[in-house]
Amino acid sequence: MNYIGSKFKLSSWIKEEIKEVVGDDLSQKIFCDIFAGTGIIGRTFKKEVKQVIANDLEYYSYVLNRNYIANHQEIKDKEHYIEELNNLPLVENGFIYQNYCMGSGSGRQYFSDENGKKIDAIRIQIQQWYNNKKIHSDLYYFLLASLIESADKVANTASVYGAFLKHLKKSALKEFVLEPAEFIKNDNTHQVFNEDSNQLIRQISGDILYLDPPYNQRQYSANYHLLNTIALYKPFKPKGKTGLPEYNRSNYCKKSEVKQSFEELIKNADFQYIFLSYNNEGLMSKEEIKTIMEKYGNYDLKIQEYQRFKADKTEAREHKANKTYEFLHILQKV
């Protein structure tokens, strides 16, 4: 997925820097990614560590991590279920088509009419199988993750779901195909949560805590609301032109709240090593972060230049600089 704040391009550098501090052998370490997003960093460490703990407040993120992190053993016949779902007849009265496709009269065009109907058909069938106990939870989340990622590939948006495009773009005109969200297999068990990070931190412990909170005022719940809608698939009355539901508002996206929330998280973390990814466009300055973190132990900072994320051409024009800087703040608690 083309995801705001994704650490896919930075994952090798982050892994290298973490090993430089903690050591090359992580086989007995518990690694926590508490703002997991699509789970890229957790996946990077999944084979390296004793256990990954992944968490995110967004339900679509929970679904992705429940598959990519928690699923770790082969799922029998999963290809058969993918094939069956791809051959379902279209559904005319599903929630996505009725509210987010132009042909229904909704006035919204997040998907082509055919793709909206196909997404509904697949989502309804997955839930029926699960409710009827035809599929177990591992397969359920594998199929849901596959649906979310496949739907994202044909969405008629400029990467985020804050708005839809007036005309169907080339990728949105492609026929929807459910593609399997293949996960890394290993012998270790992992944990995935769907909780507020500042609450969860009081209940868990481990060795390495990786933090990648939101940087700015953009709320992930709004930017990816349609992925939550597909994942949850619970009826509500969409609001306004963009069809937003009620959504979570993170304190990490509020200038007045972010420093207090961040320090509370650091203070309550029962982890020896803490690594914070944060860039030079964030609500907290690197000096503010340093002041907070060095209260609790030995502090260091690493910097990496990289290509900035652009949701669309308008944003590209607004930000003439193509590159930004990622700060990796490092704390060894004492």
Tab-separated table of C-alpha atoms in Angstrom:
chain	number	residue	atom	x	y	z
A	1	MET	CA	0.000	0.000	0.000
A	2	ASN	CA	1.047	3.576	-0.751
A	3	TYR	CA	0.709	4.662	2.864
A	4	ILE	CA	1.450	7.986	4.572
A	5	GLY	CA	4.403	7.551	6.893
A	6	SER	CA	5.233	4.083	5.569
A	7	LYS	CA	8.698	2.963	6.627
A	8	PHE	CA	9.067	0.486	3.755
A	9	LYS	CA	11.934	2.434	2.135
A	10	LEU	CA	13.538	3.114	5.522
A	11	SER	CA	13.101	-0.348	7.041
A	12	SER	CA	16.620	-1.591	6.229
A	13	TRP	CA	18.188	1.539	7.731
A	14	ILE	CA	15.996	1.307	10.855
A	15	LYS	CA	16.880	-2.374	11.302
A	16	GLU	CA	20.588	-1.603	10.902
A	17	GLU	CA	20.468	1.211	13.483
A	18	ILE	CA	18.527	-0.896	15.995
A	19	LYS	CA	21.017	-3.739	15.685
A	20	GLU	CA	23.879	-1.265	16.115
A	21	VAL	CA	22.471	-0.411	19.555
A	22	VAL	CA	20.937	-3.702	20.715
A	23	GLY	CA	23.223	-6.216	18.998
A	24	ASP	CA	22.912	-8.540	16.013
A	25	ASP	CA	21.320	-11.448	17.886
A	26	LEU	CA	17.698	-10.513	18.600
A	27	SER	CA	16.431	-14.089	18.894
A	28	GLN	CA	15.473	-13.721	22.576
A	29	LYS	CA	14.116	-10.176	22.311
A	30	ILE	CA	10.489	-9.027	22.430
A	31	PHE	CA	9.929	-6.273	19.863
A	32	CYS	CA	6.935	-3.941	20.083
A	33	ASP	CA	5.645	-1.755	17.239
A	34	ILE	CA	2.970	0.217	19.088
A	35	PHE	CA	1.879	2.519	16.206
A	36	ALA	CA	2.050	-0.266	13.652
A	37	GLY	CA	0.153	1.108	10.635
A	38	THR	CA	0.525	-1.447	7.845
A	39	GLY	CA	3.038	-3.374	9.965
A	40	ILE	CA	6.130	-2.929	7.797
A	41	ILE	CA	8.577	-2.666	10.712
A	42	GLY	CA	7.002	-5.530	12.626
A	43	ARG	CA	7.262	-7.677	9.496
A	44	THR	CA	10.924	-6.657	9.117
A	45	PHE	CA	11.706	-8.024	12.599
A	46	LYS	CA	9.271	-10.971	12.660
A	47	LYS	CA	11.886	-13.614	11.804
A	48	GLU	CA	14.596	-11.973	13.892
A	49	VAL	CA	12.968	-11.789	17.323
A	50	LYS	CA	11.323	-14.041	19.888
A	51	GLN	CA	8.023	-12.190	19.613
A	52	VAL	CA	6.497	-9.171	17.889
A	53	ILE	CA	3.823	-7.133	19.656
A	54	ALA	CA	1.935	-4.970	17.134
A	55	ASN	CA	-0.726	-2.418	17.940
A	56	ASP	CA	-2.738	0.306	16.243
A	57	LEU	CA	-5.946	2.138	17.115
A	58	GLU	CA	-7.270	1.887	13.541
A	59	TYR	CA	-9.222	-1.292	12.823
A	60	TYR	CA	-7.972	-1.679	9.232
A	61	SER	CA	-4.454	-1.646	10.682
A	62	TYR	CA	-5.429	-4.279	13.238
A	63	VAL	CA	-6.717	-6.503	10.414
A	64	LEU	CA	-3.492	-6.123	8.414
A	65	ASN	CA	-1.298	-6.849	11.433
A	66	ARG	CA	-3.525	-9.675	12.643
A	67	ASN	CA	-2.687	-11.310	9.327
A	68	TYR	CA	0.903	-10.221	8.645
A	69	ILE	CA	2.171	-10.455	12.233
A	70	ALA	CA	-0.067	-12.870	14.176
A	71	ASN	CA	-0.508	-15.403	11.369
A	72	HIS	CA	2.684	-17.439	11.306
A	73	GLN	CA	1.745	-20.975	10.244
A	74	GLU	CA	0.489	-22.261	6.903
A	75	ILE	CA	-3.286	-21.889	6.401
A	76	LYS	CA	-4.768	-24.888	4.638
A	77	ASP	CA	-6.800	-24.312	1.456
A	78	LYS	CA	-6.510	-20.519	1.558
A	79	GLU	CA	-6.010	-20.410	-2.235
A	80	HIS	CA	-9.319	-22.242	-2.670
A	81	TYR	CA	-11.156	-19.561	-0.691
A	82	ILE	CA	-9.469	-16.754	-2.672
A	83	GLU	CA	-10.606	-18.398	-5.927
A	84	GLU	CA	-14.155	-18.876	-4.663
A	85	LEU	CA	-14.392	-15.230	-3.577
A	86	ASN	CA	-13.097	-14.001	-6.940
A	87	ASN	CA	-15.911	-15.870	-8.714
A	88	LEU	CA	-18.827	-14.563	-6.648
A	89	PRO	CA	-21.738	-12.819	-8.405
A	90	LEU	CA	-21.928	-9.061	-7.826
A	91	VAL	CA	-24.067	-7.657	-5.000
A	92	GLU	CA	-26.316	-4.680	-5.870
A	93	ASN	CA	-27.404	-3.580	-2.387
A	94	GLY	CA	-24.134	-3.701	-0.451
A	95	PHE	CA	-22.895	-0.873	1.765
A	96	ILE	CA	-19.886	0.127	-0.357
A	97	TYR	CA	-21.794	0.304	-3.645
A	98	GLN	CA	-24.770	2.104	-2.101
A	99	ASN	CA	-22.643	4.781	-0.415
A	100	TYR	CA	-19.324	5.085	-2.251
A	101	CYS	CA	-20.054	4.426	-5.955
A	102	MET	CA	-21.602	6.841	-8.451
A	103	GLY	CA	-24.086	4.401	-9.989
A	104	SER	CA	-26.030	4.076	-6.752
A	105	GLY	CA	-26.811	7.791	-6.739
A	106	SER	CA	-24.609	8.408	-3.693
A	107	GLY	CA	-22.704	11.182	-5.481
A	108	ARG	CA	-19.431	9.554	-4.372
A	109	GLN	CA	-16.963	7.776	-6.638
A	110	TYR	CA	-14.376	6.003	-4.502
A	111	PHE	CA	-14.732	2.858	-6.635
A	112	SER	CA	-16.163	1.961	-10.019
A	113	ASP	CA	-19.675	0.518	-9.785
A	114	GLU	CA	-18.542	-3.016	-10.649
A	115	ASN	CA	-15.650	-2.949	-8.190
A	116	GLY	CA	-17.864	-1.592	-5.406
A	117	LYS	CA	-20.336	-4.425	-5.950
A	118	LYS	CA	-17.506	-6.972	-6.001
A	119	ILE	CA	-16.033	-5.638	-2.744
A	120	ASP	CA	-19.463	-5.921	-1.109
A	121	ALA	CA	-19.974	-9.473	-2.370
A	122	ILE	CA	-16.603	-10.616	-1.018
A	123	ARG	CA	-16.950	-8.821	2.323
A	124	ILE	CA	-20.423	-10.276	2.930
A	125	GLN	CA	-19.278	-13.801	2.032
A	126	ILE	CA	-16.206	-13.675	4.314
A	127	GLN	CA	-18.423	-12.649	7.228
A	128	GLN	CA	-20.989	-15.359	6.496
A	129	TRP	CA	-18.279	-18.022	6.440
A	130	TYR	CA	-16.879	-16.771	9.730
A	131	ASN	CA	-20.271	-16.496	11.448
A	132	ASN	CA	-21.159	-20.010	10.288
A	133	LYS	CA	-17.778	-21.307	11.552
A	134	LYS	CA	-16.770	-22.449	8.075
A	135	ILE	CA	-13.488	-20.543	8.483
A	136	HIS	CA	-11.312	-19.989	11.574
A	137	SER	CA	-9.992	-16.634	12.750
A	138	ASP	CA	-6.564	-16.946	11.084
A	139	LEU	CA	-8.191	-17.499	7.690
A	140	TYR	CA	-10.782	-14.787	8.387
A	141	TYR	CA	-8.124	-12.117	8.938
A	142	PHE	CA	-6.045	-13.387	6.028
A	143	LEU	CA	-9.046	-12.945	3.714
A	144	LEU	CA	-9.952	-9.547	5.207
A	145	ALA	CA	-6.377	-8.286	4.830
A	146	SER	CA	-6.371	-9.540	1.242
A	147	LEU	CA	-9.613	-7.637	0.601
A	148	ILE	CA	-8.377	-4.373	2.134
A	149	GLU	CA	-5.137	-4.347	0.146
A	150	SER	CA	-6.815	-5.430	-3.094
A	151	ALA	CA	-9.528	-2.785	-2.721
A	152	ASP	CA	-6.893	-0.118	-2.120
A	153	LYS	CA	-5.302	-0.935	-5.491
A	154	VAL	CA	-8.485	0.005	-7.392
A	155	ALA	CA	-9.569	2.961	-5.237
A	156	ASN	CA	-10.318	6.154	-7.162
A	157	THR	CA	-8.271	8.412	-4.896
A	158	ALA	CA	-4.937	10.206	-4.768
A	159	SER	CA	-3.542	7.629	-2.297
A	160	VAL	CA	-5.621	8.778	0.692
A	161	TYR	CA	-9.403	8.694	1.193
A	162	GLY	CA	-9.956	12.297	2.254
A	163	ALA	CA	-11.537	12.815	-1.173
A	164	PHE	CA	-12.297	10.911	-4.378
A	165	LEU	CA	-11.346	11.915	-7.917
A	166	LYS	CA	-13.954	13.428	-10.268
A	167	HIS	CA	-13.204	10.915	-13.004
A	168	LEU	CA	-12.191	7.283	-12.663
A	169	LYS	CA	-8.412	7.028	-13.018
A	170	LYS	CA	-6.724	4.260	-14.977
A	171	SER	CA	-6.056	1.957	-12.012
A	172	ALA	CA	-9.627	2.434	-10.703
A	173	LEU	CA	-11.016	1.218	-14.057
A	174	LYS	CA	-9.218	-2.117	-13.692
A	175	GLU	CA	-11.352	-5.096	-12.710
A	176	PHE	CA	-11.085	-5.880	-8.993
A	177	VAL	CA	-9.127	-9.057	-8.295
A	178	LEU	CA	-8.706	-10.412	-4.769
A	179	GLU	CA	-4.990	-11.094	-4.317
A	180	PRO	CA	-3.651	-13.059	-1.329
A	181	ALA	CA	-1.944	-11.103	1.478
A	182	GLU	CA	0.866	-13.619	2.004
A	183	PHE	CA	2.519	-13.511	5.429
A	184	ILE	CA	5.894	-14.614	6.832
A	185	LYS	CA	5.818	-18.060	8.419
A	186	ASN	CA	7.850	-18.978	11.501
A	187	ASP	CA	7.605	-20.976	14.741
A	188	ASN	CA	7.113	-18.061	17.133
A	189	THR	CA	3.779	-16.709	18.339
A	190	HIS	CA	3.065	-12.985	18.166
A	191	GLN	CA	0.538	-10.579	19.680
A	192	VAL	CA	-1.624	-7.965	17.944
A	193	PHE	CA	-3.751	-5.310	19.666
A	194	ASN	CA	-6.300	-2.682	18.620
A	195	GLU	CA	-5.913	-0.248	21.517
A	196	ASP	CA	-4.831	3.262	22.476
A	197	SER	CA	-1.034	3.113	22.694
A	198	ASN	CA	-0.870	5.110	25.920
A	199	GLN	CA	-3.221	2.643	27.596
A	200	LEU	CA	-1.612	-0.490	26.165
A	201	ILE	CA	1.908	0.549	27.239
A	202	ARG	CA	0.867	0.071	30.868
A	203	GLN	CA	-0.055	-3.577	30.214
A	204	ILE	CA	2.905	-4.874	28.189
A	205	SER	CA	6.674	-5.212	28.545
A	206	GLY	CA	9.577	-6.271	26.392
A	207	ASP	CA	13.038	-5.348	25.157
A	208	ILE	CA	12.696	-3.079	22.113
A	209	LEU	CA	9.939	-0.489	21.721
A	210	TYR	CA	9.619	1.078	18.285
A	211	LEU	CA	7.518	4.247	18.042
A	212	ASP	CA	6.182	5.683	14.792
A	213	PRO	CA	3.325	7.985	15.866
A	214	PRO	CA	1.551	10.433	13.535
A	215	TYR	CA	3.765	13.451	12.779
A	216	ASN	CA	1.214	16.109	11.977
A	217	GLN	CA	-2.447	17.131	12.264
A	218	ARG	CA	-3.711	14.730	9.615
A	219	GLN	CA	-5.828	12.062	11.242
A	220	TYR	CA	-5.307	8.535	9.925
A	221	SER	CA	-8.946	7.714	10.706
A	222	ALA	CA	-10.051	10.327	8.182
A	223	ASN	CA	-7.337	9.622	5.605
A	224	TYR	CA	-8.126	5.899	5.527
A	225	HIS	CA	-11.771	5.890	6.627
A	226	LEU	CA	-12.963	3.697	3.768
A	227	LEU	CA	-10.521	0.924	4.691
A	228	ASN	CA	-11.995	0.980	8.198
A	229	THR	CA	-15.484	0.857	6.686
A	230	ILE	CA	-14.616	-2.238	4.621
A	231	ALA	CA	-12.865	-3.890	7.570
A	232	LEU	CA	-15.662	-3.240	10.093
A	233	TYR	CA	-18.574	-3.449	7.615
A	234	LYS	CA	-21.082	-2.060	10.098
A	235	PRO	CA	-23.854	0.222	8.757
A	236	PHE	CA	-23.752	3.946	9.564
A	237	LYS	CA	-24.914	7.146	7.870
A	238	PRO	CA	-21.972	8.568	5.906
A	239	LYS	CA	-21.502	12.316	6.345
A	240	GLY	CA	-21.042	14.941	3.670
A	241	LYS	CA	-19.466	14.762	0.253
A	242	THR	CA	-16.680	12.405	1.354
A	243	GLY	CA	-18.905	10.026	3.343
A	244	LEU	CA	-16.917	10.163	6.572
A	245	PRO	CA	-18.031	8.211	9.641
A	246	GLU	CA	-17.338	9.335	13.197
A	247	TYR	CA	-13.623	8.750	13.649
A	248	ASN	CA	-10.781	8.606	16.181
A	249	ARG	CA	-8.793	11.789	16.822
A	250	SER	CA	-5.294	11.053	18.096
A	251	ASN	CA	-3.601	13.276	20.676
A	252	TYR	CA	-0.430	12.787	18.638
A	253	CYS	CA	-2.056	14.918	15.923
A	254	LYS	CA	-2.742	17.821	18.301
A	255	LYS	CA	-0.064	20.434	18.958
A	256	SER	CA	-1.519	21.121	22.422
A	257	GLU	CA	-1.525	17.442	23.477
A	258	VAL	CA	1.337	15.693	21.716
A	259	LYS	CA	4.217	16.425	24.125
A	260	GLN	CA	2.282	15.355	27.209
A	261	SER	CA	1.079	12.151	25.533
A	262	PHE	CA	4.564	11.346	24.266
A	263	GLU	CA	6.235	11.821	27.642
A	264	GLU	CA	3.562	9.715	29.332
A	265	LEU	CA	4.281	6.916	26.849
A	266	ILE	CA	8.048	7.069	27.443
A	267	LYS	CA	7.633	7.231	31.217
A	268	ASN	CA	5.353	4.166	31.352
A	269	ALA	CA	7.319	2.035	28.875
A	270	ASP	CA	8.751	-1.124	30.456
A	271	PHE	CA	11.300	-1.576	27.651
A	272	GLN	CA	15.069	-1.176	27.833
A	273	TYR	CA	15.486	0.236	24.335
A	274	ILE	CA	13.174	2.806	22.733
A	275	PHE	CA	13.447	3.993	19.133
A	276	LEU	CA	11.296	6.856	17.837
A	277	SER	CA	10.875	7.575	14.127
A	278	TYR	CA	9.914	11.196	13.579
A	279	ASN	CA	10.642	13.583	10.737
A	280	ASN	CA	11.627	17.225	10.417
A	281	GLU	CA	8.032	18.264	9.557
A	282	GLY	CA	6.544	16.924	12.802
A	283	LEU	CA	4.580	18.750	15.514
A	284	MET	CA	7.407	18.155	18.004
A	285	SER	CA	10.866	19.525	17.266
A	286	LYS	CA	13.887	17.276	17.649
A	287	GLU	CA	14.987	19.468	20.572
A	288	GLU	CA	11.654	18.942	22.354
A	289	ILE	CA	11.900	15.188	21.828
A	290	LYS	CA	15.472	15.108	23.119
A	291	THR	CA	14.485	17.074	26.245
A	292	ILE	CA	11.758	14.548	27.052
A	293	MET	CA	13.663	11.361	26.263
A	294	GLU	CA	16.944	12.181	28.011
A	295	LYS	CA	15.053	12.499	31.314
A	296	TYR	CA	14.700	8.723	31.279
A	297	GLY	CA	18.133	7.467	30.232
A	298	ASN	CA	20.907	7.648	27.651
A	299	TYR	CA	19.871	9.473	24.473
A	300	ASP	CA	21.197	9.457	20.907
A	301	LEU	CA	20.004	10.620	17.481
A	302	LYS	CA	20.459	9.280	13.936
A	303	ILE	CA	19.349	11.115	10.770
A	304	GLN	CA	18.491	9.807	7.303
A	305	GLU	CA	17.496	11.750	4.181
A	306	TYR	CA	14.741	10.201	2.056
A	307	GLN	CA	12.070	10.874	-0.577
A	308	ARG	CA	8.980	12.508	0.928
A	309	PHE	CA	5.483	11.028	0.520
A	310	LYS	CA	3.170	12.926	-1.847
A	311	ALA	CA	-0.514	12.068	-1.821
A	312	ASP	CA	-1.190	13.945	-5.050
A	313	LYS	CA	0.156	16.520	-7.538
A	314	THR	CA	-1.259	19.439	-5.537
A	315	GLU	CA	0.764	18.422	-2.495
A	316	ALA	CA	3.795	17.983	-4.720
A	317	ARG	CA	3.465	21.605	-5.838
A	318	GLU	CA	2.963	22.854	-2.293
A	319	HIS	CA	6.116	21.079	-1.098
A	320	LYS	CA	8.859	21.982	-3.556
A	321	ALA	CA	11.402	19.958	-1.604
A	322	ASN	CA	11.342	16.346	-2.786
A	323	LYS	CA	13.322	15.138	0.198
A	324	THR	CA	12.818	15.214	3.925
A	325	TYR	CA	14.748	13.962	6.941
A	326	GLU	CA	13.859	11.075	9.181
A	327	PHE	CA	15.066	11.335	12.757
A	328	LEU	CA	15.586	8.123	14.697
A	329	HIS	CA	15.655	9.126	18.357
A	330	ILE	CA	17.253	6.465	20.552
A	331	LEU	CA	16.809	5.959	24.299
A	332	GLN	CA	18.314	3.334	26.550
A	333	LYS	CA	16.251	3.548	29.726
A	334	VAL	CA	18.065	3.497	33.068
